[in-house]
Amino acid sequence: MDNLKNTPEEKKVPINFIHQIIEAYIDNKKNNRAVHTRFPPEPNGYLHIGHAKSICLNFGTAQKYNGLCNLRFDDTNPAKEDVEYVDSIREDVKWLGFDWGNREYYASDYFEQIYEYAIKLINKGKAYVCDLTAEEISENRGTPTKAGIESPYRDRSVDDNLSLFQRMRTGEFKDGEKVLRAKIDMASPNMHMRDPVLYRIIHTDHHRTGNKWCIYPMYDFAHGQSDSIEKITHSICTLEFEVHRPLYDWFIKELEIFAPQQIEFARLNLTYTVMSKRKLLQMVQEKQVNGWDDPRMPTICGLRRRGYTPESIRNFAEIIGVAKRDNMIDVALLEHCIREDLNKKAQRVMAVLNPLKVIIDNFPDNLIEETDAINNPEDEKMGKRKVLFSKELFIEREDFMEDPPKNYYRLSPGKEVRLRYAFYIKCVNVVKNLLGEIIEVHCTYDPETKGGSSPDKRKVQGTIHWVSAKHAIETEIRLYDRLFTKENPDDVEEGKDFKSYLNTDSLKIIKGKIEPFIKTAKVGEKFQFERIGYFCADKDTTENNLIFNRTLTLKDSWTKEEKKNK
Ligand code: ATP
Ligand code: MG
């Protein structure tokens, strides 16, 4: 019941399996019914839409059960982490609409405590310092069907281990020279239980602890303990940690500390994109995209710049729900969510992206007519605006055909169409250049049809948008397409890598003509260009150079698919 609710129509999602577990926990009065979750990113990259799912789940669960949700940075690897990432993560979680109050924590704040935990394991004879190299440790690990080989250092005395571990801390050894390992079972069918490494030596400054430490706990030795220290009741994480759970439970048991309940769910995979931070970082570094916030990226900052709203992403997370098995979500569903939201909110304007000049022969040369246009038919409160009409206009090239097929309802010789909010016009003539291309369309207008209807109830079949040539503002428009040509770019054929599937045509920059109202656009503001799509003012916008990102077109392939399936 927790999967298969990907229909956008279905607003009321049945309670998911994680919430079922939490409700049973509340019924059993465990921990005084407290519900405490956390979102635990590693600050080694920007957050993406998959993280958004985890954020919505962790913060949303806490909200639903009157609990709390912490923001905790799992910053155990100084070599890959940076404050730039910390700052971006804080910004993105906030933007999504969640608040962690004063509960912003860092695994690095617990380094001393985690060190004490390691000492405790050593004292119990459950951890030892090992001199094998990383390669030797990996070779000796065995395979799932073949037991590993015990380290020759496994039986060092507690005192030796305490002293060596202390010397590791004080910086006597070089990177990789020694590690601290748990002493569990080299024959365990679970590879994670085969004496995993707990601490390694890294002589690198940490973005928070500076040069205080040169030994750092492994993620597996920090994550569960950090949850425990924060008294997290439900450690919600993705499926790949299911096999780590016995190890986390072992640590909790041996250390005799508070035991969070770990619950795994399937990570979000989206079609036509990649979601691994490593791969996203690679695309940024190799400049296949223009930074982490490139509007083609699946990052939260990329989606924001593209014109996505927090509401649309939260709604998406709710609709996809949580599943116990890996699945792939059609990106068209995410697009459906933003269309639905922008349809309700976006200011309408008329914009012409592929202009063709129209001259109204019977319109007085210097006359300017003003007509009323509706700002958003979905929201009366957004009111109306004036649009200016003059003798020379632009329409879309696609809205005129000299020799149209039968069911073409737009402008063609002898045909009359309605100009949105303005007048009926009829094409009387076309002017071509030497190449035979149409450069001007001459029309007449009917002054009686101001506002878009005729007193004699004469019908026209088409309505097209337009802008007044002398009033229109020329702007830069960035048209985005999918970043990858393959539905699952992670599924690579031999001899290729995920970048082989990059869409080389994913960004087109054009010029557009937009009605003067657009001058008021502020960075981040969203518009529906009538009949074309949703657009958002880019951060590179200046007063004299307006730049718009196409969020997406109006066509909704998700609902079309849905209809087809019915
Ligand atoms: P990488 O992409 O390198 O595998 P990561 O995405 O796991 O790293 P973290 O910073 O550890 O990066 O993720 C923070 C939290 O977000 C974790 O709890 C993780 O399980 C969750 N998360 C990450 N990716 C997804 C995803 N695609 N869907 C749902 N949750 C995710
Ligand atoms: Mg991770």
Coordinates of C-alpha atoms and ligand atoms in Angstrom, one line a residue:
M1 CA 0.0 0.0 0.0
D2 CA 3.0 2.3 0.4
N3 CA 3.9 2.3 -3.3
L4 CA 1.9 2.9 -6.4
K5 CA 0.3 6.1 -5.5
N6 CA 2.0 8.1 -8.2
T7 CA -1.2 9.5 -9.6
P8 CA -1.2 13.2 -9.3
E9 CA -5.0 13.3 -8.8
E10 CA -4.6 11.3 -5.6
K11 CA -4.2 14.1 -3.0
K12 CA -4.9 12.0 0.1
V13 CA -2.0 9.6 0.3
P14 CA -2.6 6.5 2.5
I15 CA -0.4 6.3 5.5
N16 CA 3.0 5.0 4.5
F17 CA 4.9 2.1 6.1
I18 CA 7.2 4.4 8.0
H19 CA 4.3 6.2 9.6
Q20 CA 2.7 2.8 10.4
I21 CA 5.8 1.9 12.3
I22 CA 5.8 5.2 14.1
E23 CA 2.1 4.9 15.1
A24 CA 2.7 1.4 16.5
Y25 CA 5.7 2.9 18.5
I26 CA 3.4 5.7 19.8
D27 CA 0.7 3.1 20.7
N28 CA 3.3 1.2 22.7
K29 CA 4.3 4.4 24.6
K30 CA 7.9 3.9 23.7
N31 CA 10.2 6.8 24.8
N32 CA 7.2 8.6 26.2
R33 CA 5.9 8.7 22.6
A34 CA 8.6 11.2 21.6
V35 CA 9.2 11.4 17.8
H36 CA 12.6 12.8 16.9
T37 CA 14.1 12.6 13.4
R38 CA 17.0 14.3 11.7
F39 CA 18.1 15.1 8.2
P40 CA 21.8 14.1 8.1
P41 CA 23.6 15.3 4.9
E42 CA 27.3 15.0 4.4
P43 CA 28.5 18.5 3.4
N44 CA 30.4 17.3 0.3
G45 CA 28.1 18.6 -2.4
Y46 CA 24.8 20.4 -3.0
L47 CA 21.5 18.9 -2.2
H48 CA 19.4 17.3 -5.0
I49 CA 15.8 16.3 -5.5
G50 CA 16.5 13.0 -3.8
H51 CA 17.6 14.8 -0.7
A52 CA 14.4 16.9 -0.9
K53 CA 12.5 13.7 -0.6
S54 CA 14.4 12.8 2.5
I55 CA 14.0 16.3 4.0
C56 CA 10.3 16.3 3.4
L57 CA 10.0 12.8 5.0
N58 CA 12.1 13.6 8.1
F59 CA 10.7 17.1 8.7
G60 CA 7.3 16.1 7.6
T61 CA 7.2 13.1 9.9
A62 CA 8.3 15.2 12.9
Q63 CA 5.6 17.8 12.1
K64 CA 2.9 15.1 11.7
Y65 CA 3.7 13.5 15.1
N66 CA 4.4 16.7 17.0
G67 CA 8.0 15.9 17.2
L68 CA 11.3 17.5 16.3
C69 CA 13.7 17.2 13.4
N70 CA 17.4 18.1 13.6
L71 CA 19.6 19.2 10.8
R72 CA 22.9 17.4 11.3
F73 CA 25.9 17.6 9.2
D74 CA 27.7 14.2 9.0
D75 CA 31.1 15.8 8.5
T76 CA 33.5 13.0 9.1
N77 CA 35.7 13.3 6.0
P78 CA 37.6 16.6 6.0
A79 CA 39.1 15.9 2.6
K80 CA 35.8 16.2 0.8
E81 CA 33.8 18.6 2.9
D82 CA 33.5 22.4 2.7
V83 CA 31.6 25.3 4.3
E84 CA 30.3 26.2 0.9
Y85 CA 28.3 23.0 1.0
V86 CA 27.2 23.6 4.6
D87 CA 25.8 27.1 3.7
S88 CA 24.1 25.8 0.6
I89 CA 22.4 23.0 2.5
R90 CA 21.1 25.3 5.2
E91 CA 19.7 27.6 2.5
D92 CA 18.1 24.8 0.6
V93 CA 16.4 23.2 3.6
K94 CA 15.1 26.6 4.6
W95 CA 13.9 27.4 1.2
L96 CA 12.0 24.1 1.1
G97 CA 10.0 25.5 4.1
F98 CA 11.5 23.6 7.0
D99 CA 12.9 24.9 10.3
W100 CA 15.3 23.1 12.5
G101 CA 15.1 25.8 15.3
N102 CA 18.4 25.8 17.2
R103 CA 19.0 22.2 16.5
E104 CA 21.8 22.5 14.0
Y105 CA 24.4 19.8 14.8
Y106 CA 27.6 18.5 13.4
A107 CA 29.0 15.0 13.8
S108 CA 32.3 16.8 14.3
D109 CA 30.9 18.3 17.5
Y110 CA 30.9 14.7 18.8
F111 CA 34.4 13.8 17.9
E112 CA 35.6 13.8 21.5
Q113 CA 32.6 11.6 22.6
I114 CA 33.1 9.3 19.6
Y115 CA 36.8 9.0 20.6
E116 CA 35.6 7.9 24.1
Y117 CA 33.4 5.3 22.5
A118 CA 36.4 3.9 20.7
I119 CA 38.3 3.8 23.9
K120 CA 35.4 1.9 25.5
L121 CA 35.5 -0.7 22.7
I122 CA 39.2 -1.1 23.1
N123 CA 38.8 -1.6 26.9
K124 CA 36.2 -4.2 26.2
G125 CA 38.6 -6.0 23.9
K126 CA 36.3 -5.2 21.0
A127 CA 38.6 -3.0 19.0
Y128 CA 42.2 -3.1 17.9
V129 CA 44.8 -1.0 16.1
C130 CA 45.8 -2.7 12.8
D131 CA 48.9 -2.0 10.8
L132 CA 47.7 -3.5 7.6
T133 CA 47.5 -1.2 4.6
A134 CA 44.1 -0.4 3.1
E135 CA 44.8 -2.8 0.2
E136 CA 45.7 -5.6 2.6
I137 CA 42.6 -5.1 4.6
S138 CA 40.5 -5.1 1.5
E139 CA 42.2 -8.3 0.2
N140 CA 41.8 -10.1 3.5
R141 CA 38.1 -9.3 3.7
G142 CA 37.2 -12.3 1.7
T143 CA 34.0 -12.5 -0.3
P144 CA 30.3 -13.0 0.7
T145 CA 30.8 -16.7 0.2
K146 CA 34.4 -17.0 1.5
A147 CA 35.5 -16.0 5.0
G148 CA 38.0 -13.3 5.5
I149 CA 41.5 -13.7 7.0
E150 CA 42.1 -12.4 10.5
S151 CA 44.6 -9.6 10.9
P152 CA 47.9 -10.5 12.5
Y153 CA 47.3 -7.5 14.8
R154 CA 43.9 -8.7 16.0
D155 CA 45.2 -10.0 19.3
R156 CA 47.1 -7.0 20.5
S157 CA 46.6 -6.4 24.2
V158 CA 44.2 -3.8 25.5
D159 CA 47.1 -1.7 26.8
D160 CA 49.0 -1.9 23.5
N161 CA 45.8 -0.8 21.7
L162 CA 45.1 2.0 24.1
S163 CA 48.6 3.3 23.7
L164 CA 48.8 3.0 19.9
F165 CA 45.4 4.6 19.5
Q166 CA 46.5 7.5 21.7
R167 CA 49.6 7.9 19.6
M168 CA 47.5 7.8 16.4
R169 CA 45.6 10.8 17.9
T170 CA 48.7 12.7 18.8
G171 CA 49.9 12.5 15.2
E172 CA 52.8 10.1 15.5
F173 CA 51.9 8.2 12.4
K174 CA 51.4 9.0 8.8
D175 CA 48.1 8.8 6.8
G176 CA 47.2 5.1 6.3
E177 CA 49.9 3.8 8.6
K178 CA 47.4 2.5 11.1
V179 CA 43.7 2.2 11.6
L180 CA 41.4 1.3 14.5
R181 CA 39.2 -1.7 13.7
A182 CA 36.3 -3.3 15.5
K183 CA 36.9 -6.9 16.5
I184 CA 33.7 -8.7 15.4
D185 CA 33.8 -11.7 13.0
M186 CA 35.9 -12.1 9.9
A187 CA 33.7 -15.0 8.9
S188 CA 30.4 -13.1 9.2
P189 CA 28.1 -13.5 6.1
N190 CA 27.6 -9.8 6.4
M191 CA 30.8 -8.2 5.0
H192 CA 30.2 -5.0 7.2
M193 CA 30.8 -7.1 10.3
R194 CA 34.2 -8.3 9.2
D195 CA 36.3 -6.1 11.5
P196 CA 35.3 -2.8 9.9
V197 CA 37.6 0.2 10.2
L198 CA 36.5 2.6 12.9
Y199 CA 39.1 5.3 12.7
R200 CA 41.7 6.4 10.1
I201 CA 44.5 8.8 10.1
I202 CA 44.0 11.9 7.9
H203 CA 46.4 14.8 8.3
T204 CA 44.0 17.3 6.8
D205 CA 42.4 20.3 8.5
H206 CA 38.6 20.0 9.1
H207 CA 36.3 22.9 8.2
R208 CA 35.1 23.0 11.8
T209 CA 37.7 21.4 14.0
G210 CA 40.7 22.9 12.2
N211 CA 43.9 20.9 13.1
K212 CA 42.6 19.6 16.4
W213 CA 42.3 16.0 15.0
C214 CA 44.3 13.9 12.7
I215 CA 42.2 10.8 13.2
Y216 CA 38.7 10.8 12.0
P217 CA 35.9 8.3 12.6
M218 CA 34.5 6.4 9.6
Y219 CA 30.9 7.4 8.7
D220 CA 29.7 4.0 10.0
F221 CA 31.3 4.7 13.4
A222 CA 29.9 8.3 13.6
H223 CA 26.4 8.2 12.1
G224 CA 24.6 5.8 14.4
Q225 CA 26.4 7.2 17.5
S226 CA 25.5 10.8 16.5
D227 CA 21.8 9.7 16.2
S228 CA 22.1 8.1 19.6
I229 CA 23.7 11.2 21.2
E230 CA 20.9 13.3 19.8
K231 CA 18.3 10.8 21.0
I232 CA 16.9 10.4 17.6
T233 CA 14.0 8.0 17.9
H234 CA 13.7 7.1 14.3
S235 CA 16.7 7.1 12.0
I236 CA 15.1 7.2 8.6
C237 CA 17.6 6.3 5.9
T238 CA 17.9 4.9 2.4
L239 CA 18.0 1.2 1.6
E240 CA 21.7 0.8 1.1
F241 CA 22.0 1.1 4.9
E242 CA 19.9 -1.9 5.6
V243 CA 23.0 -4.1 5.5
H244 CA 24.8 -1.7 7.8
R245 CA 22.1 -2.0 10.4
P246 CA 23.6 -5.1 12.2
L247 CA 26.8 -3.2 12.6
Y248 CA 25.0 -0.1 14.0
D249 CA 23.1 -2.3 16.4
W250 CA 26.3 -3.9 17.5
F251 CA 27.9 -0.5 18.3
I252 CA 24.8 0.5 20.2
K253 CA 24.8 -2.7 22.2
E254 CA 28.5 -2.7 23.0
L255 CA 28.5 0.9 23.9
E256 CA 25.3 0.6 25.9
I257 CA 23.9 3.8 24.6
F258 CA 20.4 5.0 23.5
A259 CA 19.1 3.0 20.6
P260 CA 17.4 4.8 17.7
Q261 CA 15.2 2.7 15.5
Q262 CA 16.6 2.6 11.9
I263 CA 14.0 2.4 9.1
E264 CA 15.1 2.2 5.5
F265 CA 13.2 3.4 2.5
A266 CA 14.0 3.4 -1.3
R267 CA 15.9 6.3 -2.6
L268 CA 14.4 8.5 -5.2
N269 CA 15.5 7.8 -8.8
L270 CA 14.3 10.1 -11.5
T271 CA 14.4 9.5 -15.2
Y272 CA 16.7 11.5 -17.5
T273 CA 19.0 12.5 -14.7
V274 CA 21.8 11.3 -12.4
M275 CA 21.6 11.8 -8.6
S276 CA 24.9 10.9 -7.2
K277 CA 26.8 13.8 -5.7
R278 CA 30.0 12.4 -7.1
K279 CA 28.6 12.5 -10.7
L280 CA 27.0 15.9 -10.2
L281 CA 30.3 17.3 -8.9
Q282 CA 32.1 15.8 -11.9
M283 CA 29.8 17.6 -14.3
V284 CA 30.3 20.9 -12.5
Q285 CA 34.1 20.5 -12.4
E286 CA 34.3 19.4 -16.1
K287 CA 32.0 22.3 -17.0
Q288 CA 29.4 20.2 -18.7
V289 CA 27.0 22.5 -16.8
N290 CA 27.3 26.0 -15.6
G291 CA 27.7 25.3 -11.9
W292 CA 25.7 23.5 -9.2
D293 CA 22.7 25.8 -9.8
D294 CA 22.6 25.3 -13.5
P295 CA 18.8 25.2 -14.2
R296 CA 19.3 21.8 -15.9
M297 CA 20.7 20.2 -12.7
P298 CA 18.5 18.1 -10.4
T299 CA 19.9 20.0 -7.5
I300 CA 17.6 22.0 -5.3
C301 CA 19.4 25.3 -6.2
G302 CA 19.2 24.3 -9.9
L303 CA 15.4 23.6 -9.6
R304 CA 14.9 26.9 -7.8
R305 CA 16.8 28.8 -10.5
R306 CA 14.8 26.9 -13.1
G307 CA 11.6 28.3 -11.5
Y308 CA 10.4 25.4 -9.3
T309 CA 8.6 26.4 -6.1
P310 CA 9.0 24.8 -2.7
E311 CA 5.3 23.9 -2.7
S312 CA 5.7 21.9 -6.0
I313 CA 8.6 19.9 -4.6
R314 CA 6.9 19.2 -1.3
N315 CA 3.8 18.1 -3.2
F316 CA 5.9 15.9 -5.5
A317 CA 7.5 14.3 -2.4
E318 CA 4.1 13.6 -1.0
I319 CA 2.7 12.1 -4.2
I320 CA 5.6 9.7 -4.7
G321 CA 5.4 8.6 -1.1
V322 CA 7.9 6.1 0.3
A323 CA 8.6 2.6 -0.9
K324 CA 10.6 -0.3 0.3
R325 CA 11.9 -1.3 -3.1
D326 CA 14.0 0.7 -5.5
N327 CA 12.0 2.3 -8.3
M328 CA 12.4 5.0 -10.9
I329 CA 10.0 7.9 -11.0
D330 CA 9.1 9.6 -14.3
V331 CA 10.4 13.1 -14.4
A332 CA 7.1 14.1 -16.0
L333 CA 5.5 13.7 -12.6
L334 CA 7.8 16.3 -11.1
E335 CA 7.0 18.5 -14.1
H336 CA 3.3 17.9 -13.6
C337 CA 3.7 19.2 -10.0
I338 CA 5.3 22.4 -11.0
R339 CA 2.9 23.1 -13.8
E340 CA 0.0 22.6 -11.4
D341 CA 1.5 25.1 -9.0
L342 CA 2.5 27.7 -11.5
N343 CA -0.8 27.5 -13.2
K344 CA -2.3 28.7 -10.0
K345 CA 0.3 31.3 -9.2
A346 CA 2.0 32.6 -12.3
Q347 CA 1.4 36.1 -13.8
R348 CA 0.4 35.8 -17.5
V349 CA 2.1 37.8 -20.1
M350 CA 2.3 37.7 -23.9
A351 CA 5.7 37.0 -25.3
V352 CA 6.7 36.2 -28.9
L353 CA 9.8 33.9 -29.1
N354 CA 10.0 33.6 -32.9
P355 CA 8.8 36.9 -34.2
L356 CA 7.0 37.6 -37.5
K357 CA 6.1 41.2 -38.2
V358 CA 2.4 41.9 -38.7
I359 CA 1.3 45.3 -40.1
I360 CA -2.3 46.4 -39.6
D361 CA -2.9 48.4 -42.8
N362 CA -6.1 50.2 -41.7
F363 CA -4.8 51.1 -38.2
P364 CA -3.9 54.8 -37.9
D365 CA -0.1 55.3 -37.9
N366 CA 0.4 56.9 -34.5
L367 CA -2.6 55.5 -32.6
I368 CA -2.1 53.4 -29.5
E369 CA -5.0 51.4 -28.2
E370 CA -5.1 50.1 -24.6
T371 CA -6.9 47.0 -23.8
D372 CA -7.3 45.0 -20.6
A373 CA -5.6 41.7 -20.0
I374 CA -6.3 39.2 -17.2
N375 CA -3.3 38.6 -15.0
N376 CA -4.3 35.1 -14.0
P377 CA -7.6 33.4 -14.9
E378 CA -7.0 31.0 -12.0
D379 CA -6.8 33.8 -9.5
E380 CA -9.2 36.8 -9.8
K381 CA -7.4 38.7 -7.1
M382 CA -4.4 39.1 -9.3
G383 CA -6.4 41.6 -11.3
K384 CA -5.8 43.0 -14.8
R385 CA -3.2 45.0 -16.6
K386 CA -3.2 47.2 -19.7
V387 CA -1.6 46.0 -23.0
L388 CA -0.8 48.4 -25.8
F389 CA -1.8 47.8 -29.4
S390 CA -0.3 49.6 -32.3
K391 CA 0.0 49.4 -36.1
E392 CA 3.0 47.1 -36.1
L393 CA 2.9 43.9 -34.1
F394 CA 4.8 40.7 -33.7
I395 CA 3.2 37.3 -33.7
E396 CA 4.8 33.8 -33.6
R397 CA 6.1 32.6 -37.0
E398 CA 4.3 29.3 -36.3
D399 CA 1.0 31.2 -36.0
F400 CA 1.0 32.1 -39.7
M401 CA 0.9 29.8 -42.7
E402 CA 0.6 31.0 -46.3
D403 CA -0.7 27.7 -47.5
P404 CA -2.3 26.0 -44.5
P405 CA -3.7 22.5 -44.2
K406 CA -7.4 22.2 -43.6
N407 CA -7.6 22.2 -39.9
Y408 CA -5.2 25.1 -39.4
Y409 CA -7.0 27.7 -37.2
R410 CA -4.4 30.3 -36.9
L411 CA -3.6 33.2 -39.3
S412 CA -3.5 32.6 -43.1
P413 CA -4.4 34.6 -46.2
G414 CA -8.0 35.6 -46.2
K415 CA -8.6 34.1 -42.7
E416 CA -9.6 36.0 -39.6
V417 CA -8.3 35.3 -36.2
R418 CA -8.6 36.9 -32.8
L419 CA -5.6 38.6 -31.3
R420 CA -5.8 37.8 -27.6
Y421 CA -7.4 40.7 -25.6
A422 CA -7.3 42.9 -28.7
F423 CA -9.0 42.8 -32.1
Y424 CA -10.0 40.5 -34.9
I425 CA -7.6 40.7 -37.8
K426 CA -7.7 39.4 -41.3
C427 CA -4.7 38.6 -43.5
V428 CA -4.7 40.5 -46.8
N429 CA -1.2 40.2 -48.1
V430 CA 2.3 38.9 -47.4
V431 CA 5.7 40.4 -48.2
K432 CA 8.7 38.2 -49.0
N433 CA 12.4 38.7 -49.3
L434 CA 14.5 37.6 -52.2
L435 CA 14.8 34.2 -50.7
G436 CA 11.1 33.8 -50.7
E437 CA 10.8 34.0 -46.9
I438 CA 7.9 35.8 -45.5
I439 CA 9.1 39.0 -43.7
E440 CA 5.8 40.8 -43.2
V441 CA 2.2 39.9 -43.0
H442 CA -0.3 42.6 -43.8
C443 CA -3.7 42.5 -42.2
T444 CA -6.8 44.7 -41.6
Y445 CA -8.4 44.9 -38.2
D446 CA -12.0 45.4 -37.2
P447 CA -12.2 48.3 -34.8
E448 CA -15.6 47.0 -33.6
T449 CA -14.0 43.9 -32.0
K450 CA -11.9 45.6 -29.3
G451 CA -11.4 43.3 -26.3
G452 CA -11.7 40.2 -28.5
S453 CA -15.4 39.9 -29.4
S454 CA -17.5 41.1 -32.2
P455 CA -20.9 42.9 -31.8
D456 CA -22.4 40.7 -34.6
K457 CA -21.3 37.5 -32.8
R458 CA -19.1 36.6 -35.7
K459 CA -17.0 33.5 -34.9
V460 CA -13.3 33.2 -35.4
Q461 CA -11.6 29.8 -35.0
G462 CA -8.3 30.8 -33.6
T463 CA -6.9 33.1 -30.9
I464 CA -3.2 34.0 -31.1
H465 CA -0.9 36.0 -28.9
W466 CA 1.0 39.1 -30.0
V467 CA 3.1 42.1 -28.9
S468 CA 3.2 45.6 -30.1
A469 CA 6.5 46.0 -32.0
K470 CA 7.4 49.4 -30.7
H471 CA 6.5 48.7 -27.1
A472 CA 7.9 45.1 -26.8
I473 CA 10.9 44.6 -24.7
E474 CA 13.6 42.4 -26.1
T475 CA 14.9 39.8 -23.7
E476 CA 17.2 36.8 -23.5
I477 CA 15.4 33.5 -23.2
R478 CA 17.1 30.3 -22.2
L479 CA 15.4 27.2 -23.3
Y480 CA 16.3 24.1 -21.4
D481 CA 15.8 20.5 -22.3
R482 CA 16.6 17.3 -20.5
L483 CA 20.3 17.0 -19.5
F484 CA 20.5 13.4 -20.6
T485 CA 19.1 11.6 -23.7
K486 CA 18.8 8.3 -21.9
E487 CA 16.0 7.4 -19.5
N488 CA 18.5 5.9 -17.0
P489 CA 22.0 7.4 -17.6
D490 CA 23.4 5.3 -14.7
D491 CA 22.7 2.2 -16.8
V492 CA 25.9 2.4 -18.9
E493 CA 26.7 0.2 -21.9
E494 CA 30.2 -1.2 -22.2
G495 CA 32.9 1.3 -23.1
K496 CA 30.8 4.3 -22.1
D497 CA 30.1 6.3 -19.0
F498 CA 27.1 8.3 -17.8
K499 CA 28.4 11.4 -19.6
S500 CA 28.1 9.6 -22.9
Y501 CA 24.4 10.2 -22.6
L502 CA 24.6 14.0 -22.0
N503 CA 22.2 15.8 -24.3
T504 CA 24.4 18.2 -26.3
D505 CA 21.3 20.2 -27.2
S506 CA 20.0 20.9 -23.7
L507 CA 20.4 24.6 -23.7
K508 CA 19.3 27.0 -26.5
I509 CA 19.5 30.8 -26.1
I510 CA 17.2 32.9 -28.1
K511 CA 15.8 36.5 -28.1
G512 CA 12.2 37.1 -27.3
K513 CA 9.8 40.1 -27.5
I514 CA 7.7 40.6 -24.5
E515 CA 5.0 43.1 -23.6
P516 CA 6.3 46.0 -21.5
F517 CA 4.7 44.7 -18.3
I518 CA 7.7 42.4 -18.1
K519 CA 10.0 45.3 -17.1
T520 CA 8.8 44.9 -13.5
A521 CA 10.1 41.3 -13.3
K522 CA 12.3 40.6 -10.3
V523 CA 14.9 37.8 -10.1
G524 CA 13.1 34.6 -9.4
E525 CA 9.7 35.9 -10.4
K526 CA 7.6 33.4 -12.4
F527 CA 5.5 34.0 -15.5
Q528 CA 3.3 32.1 -17.9
F529 CA 4.1 33.2 -21.4
E530 CA 0.7 32.6 -22.8
R531 CA 0.4 29.6 -25.0
I532 CA 4.1 28.9 -24.6
G533 CA 5.1 27.9 -21.1
Y534 CA 6.4 28.9 -17.7
F535 CA 9.4 31.2 -17.4
C536 CA 11.4 32.5 -14.5
A537 CA 13.6 35.6 -14.3
D538 CA 17.1 34.4 -14.0
K539 CA 19.6 35.7 -11.3
D540 CA 21.8 37.1 -14.1
T541 CA 19.0 39.5 -15.0
T542 CA 19.8 43.2 -14.9
E543 CA 17.6 46.2 -15.5
N544 CA 18.7 46.6 -19.0
N545 CA 19.1 42.9 -19.8
L546 CA 16.2 40.7 -18.8
I547 CA 17.0 37.0 -18.9
F548 CA 14.4 34.3 -18.5
N549 CA 14.8 30.6 -17.9
R550 CA 12.1 28.3 -19.4
T551 CA 10.9 26.3 -16.5
L552 CA 8.9 24.1 -18.8
T553 CA 6.4 24.1 -21.6
L554 CA 2.6 24.1 -21.1
K555 CA 2.1 20.6 -22.4
D556 CA 1.7 18.1 -19.7
S557 CA 2.9 14.7 -20.8
W558 CA 2.1 13.2 -17.5
T559 CA -1.6 13.8 -17.6
K560 CA -1.6 12.8 -21.3
E561 CA 0.0 9.5 -20.4
E562 CA -2.4 9.0 -17.6
K563 CA -5.3 9.6 -20.0
K564 CA -3.9 7.1 -22.4
N565 CA -3.7 4.5 -19.8
K566 CA -7.3 4.9 -18.8
Ligands
ATP1 P1 25.9 10.1 -2.5 O1 25.1 10.8 -3.5 O2 27.3 10.4 -2.6 O3 25.6 8.6 -2.4 P2 24.2 10.8 -0.4 O4 23.2 11.3 -1.4 O5 23.9 9.6 0.4 O6 25.6 10.7 -1.1 P3 24.1 12.3 2.0 O7 24.5 13.7 2.3 O8 24.7 11.2 2.9 O9 24.4 12.0 0.5 O10 22.5 12.2 2.1 C1 21.8 12.8 3.2 C2 20.5 12.1 3.4 O11 19.7 12.1 2.2 C3 20.7 10.7 3.7 O12 19.9 10.3 4.8 C4 20.4 9.9 2.5 O13 19.9 8.6 2.7 C5 19.3 10.8 1.8 N1 19.3 10.7 0.4 C6 20.3 10.8 -0.4 N2 20.0 10.6 -1.7 C7 18.6 10.3 -1.7 C8 17.7 9.9 -2.7 N3 18.0 9.8 -4.0 N4 16.4 9.7 -2.3 C9 16.1 9.8 -1.0 N5 16.9 10.1 0.0 C10 18.2 10.4 -0.3
MG2 MG 25.2 9.1 2.2

